[in-house]
CSV table of C-alpha atoms in Angstrom, one decimal:
chain,number,residue,atom,x,y,z
A,1,UNK,CA,-7.3,25.8,-23.8
A,2,UNK,CA,-8.8,23.5,-26.6
A,3,UNK,CA,-7.0,20.1,-27.2
A,4,UNK,CA,-5.0,19.8,-30.6
A,5,UNK,CA,-5.7,16.3,-32.6
A,6,UNK,CA,-2.6,14.4,-32.1
A,7,UNK,CA,-0.3,13.9,-35.3
A,8,UNK,CA,-1.5,11.6,-37.6
A,9,UNK,CA,0.7,8.4,-37.7
A,10,UNK,CA,1.9,7.7,-41.3
A,11,UNK,CA,2.9,4.4,-40.3
A,12,UNK,CA,-0.2,3.1,-38.8
A,13,UNK,CA,-3.0,5.1,-40.7
A,14,UNK,CA,-3.9,4.9,-44.5
A,15,UNK,CA,-5.5,7.5,-44.8
A,16,UNK,CA,-2.5,9.4,-43.7
A,17,UNK,CA,-0.5,8.1,-45.9
A,18,UNK,CA,-2.6,8.5,-48.7
A,19,UNK,CA,-3.3,12.3,-47.3
A,20,UNK,CA,0.4,13.2,-46.9
A,21,UNK,CA,1.3,11.1,-50.7
A,22,UNK,CA,-1.7,13.2,-52.0
A,23,UNK,CA,-0.1,16.7,-50.3
A,24,UNK,CA,3.4,15.8,-51.7
A,25,UNK,CA,1.5,15.4,-55.6
A,26,UNK,CA,-0.3,18.8,-55.0
A,27,UNK,CA,3.1,20.8,-53.8
A,28,UNK,CA,5.1,19.5,-56.7
A,29,UNK,CA,2.2,20.3,-59.0
A,30,UNK,CA,2.3,23.5,-57.8
A,31,UNK,CA,5.8,24.1,-58.4
A,32,UNK,CA,5.8,22.6,-61.7
A,33,UNK,CA,2.7,25.2,-63.0
A,34,UNK,CA,4.6,28.2,-61.5
A,35,UNK,CA,7.7,27.3,-63.1
A,36,UNK,CA,5.8,26.6,-66.4
A,37,UNK,CA,4.9,29.9,-65.8
A,38,UNK,CA,7.5,31.6,-65.0
A,39,UNK,CA,8.9,30.0,-68.7
A,40,UNK,CA,5.6,31.0,-70.3
A,41,UNK,CA,6.4,34.7,-69.5
A,42,UNK,CA,9.8,34.7,-70.8
A,43,UNK,CA,8.8,33.0,-74.0
A,44,UNK,CA,6.5,35.9,-74.4
A,45,UNK,CA,8.9,38.2,-73.7
A,46,UNK,CA,11.5,37.2,-76.2
A,47,UNK,CA,8.5,36.9,-78.6
A,48,UNK,CA,7.3,40.5,-78.0
A,49,UNK,CA,11.8,41.1,-78.4
A,50,UNK,CA,11.3,39.2,-81.6
A,51,UNK,CA,8.6,40.9,-83.4
A,52,UNK,CA,9.8,44.4,-82.3
A,53,UNK,CA,13.0,42.9,-84.0
A,54,UNK,CA,11.2,42.1,-87.2
A,55,UNK,CA,9.3,45.5,-87.1
A,56,UNK,CA,13.0,47.0,-86.8
A,57,UNK,CA,14.2,45.3,-89.7
A,58,UNK,CA,11.2,46.0,-92.0
A,59,UNK,CA,11.4,49.9,-91.3
A,60,UNK,CA,15.5,49.9,-92.1
A,61,UNK,CA,14.6,47.9,-95.3
A,62,UNK,CA,12.3,50.6,-96.2
A,63,UNK,CA,15.3,53.4,-95.0
A,64,UNK,CA,17.7,51.0,-97.7
A,65,UNK,CA,15.2,50.9,-100.8
A,66,UNK,CA,14.9,54.9,-100.6
A,67,UNK,CA,18.1,55.3,-100.2
A,68,UNK,CA,19.0,53.4,-103.0
A,69,UNK,CA,16.4,54.6,-105.6
A,70,UNK,CA,17.3,58.4,-104.6
A,71,UNK,CA,20.5,57.5,-105.1
A,72,UNK,CA,22.1,58.8,-108.7
A,73,UNK,CA,25.1,56.8,-109.0
A,74,UNK,CA,22.6,53.6,-108.9
A,75,UNK,CA,23.2,51.3,-111.7
A,76,UNK,CA,19.9,50.7,-113.6
A,77,UNK,CA,19.0,47.4,-112.4
A,78,UNK,CA,15.5,47.4,-112.8
A,79,UNK,CA,15.2,47.7,-116.4
A,80,UNK,CA,17.3,44.5,-116.7
A,81,UNK,CA,15.8,42.2,-114.5
A,82,UNK,CA,12.7,42.4,-117.6
A,83,UNK,CA,12.5,39.8,-119.9
A,84,UNK,CA,15.4,39.5,-122.0
A,85,UNK,CA,12.9,39.0,-125.3
A,86,UNK,CA,11.7,43.1,-124.9
A,87,UNK,CA,14.9,43.7,-125.8
A,88,UNK,CA,17.5,43.2,-128.3
A,89,UNK,CA,21.2,42.9,-129.2
A,90,UNK,CA,23.7,44.4,-126.3
A,91,UNK,CA,21.1,45.1,-124.4
A,92,UNK,CA,19.3,41.3,-124.8
A,93,UNK,CA,22.6,40.1,-123.9
A,94,UNK,CA,22.7,42.3,-121.1
A,95,UNK,CA,19.5,41.3,-119.4
A,96,UNK,CA,20.3,37.8,-119.9
A,97,UNK,CA,23.4,38.0,-118.0
A,98,UNK,CA,21.8,40.6,-115.1
A,99,UNK,CA,19.0,38.1,-114.5
A,100,UNK,CA,20.9,35.4,-113.8
A,101,UNK,CA,23.1,37.9,-111.4
A,102,UNK,CA,20.0,39.7,-109.9
A,103,UNK,CA,17.5,36.0,-109.8
A,104,UNK,CA,17.1,36.9,-106.1
A,105,UNK,CA,17.3,41.3,-106.6
A,106,UNK,CA,14.4,42.4,-104.8
A,107,UNK,CA,13.2,45.7,-106.6
A,108,UNK,CA,12.8,48.9,-105.3
């Protein structure tokens, strides 16, 4: 039977103390690295989920644009989004009002 080396004397052997400290630091770094990898994986999953939701919202917006465009009862808003100077009289007044109301209107 081979003789086992005696356990290091941590109190009297400076090399053993340094080794134990280095081992504790290494284990701590491993733990932190593992935690960061798990957090990175979770963040990546959230980014992927957010990107799919963005695509879904863009598709919904396109569907709504088509529905608005094809709705026969939709008011003729696009006509009044152009410069009011192109109209005369009542149409010019309506155009000026509509530009204020629909300032942030997204054209179809």
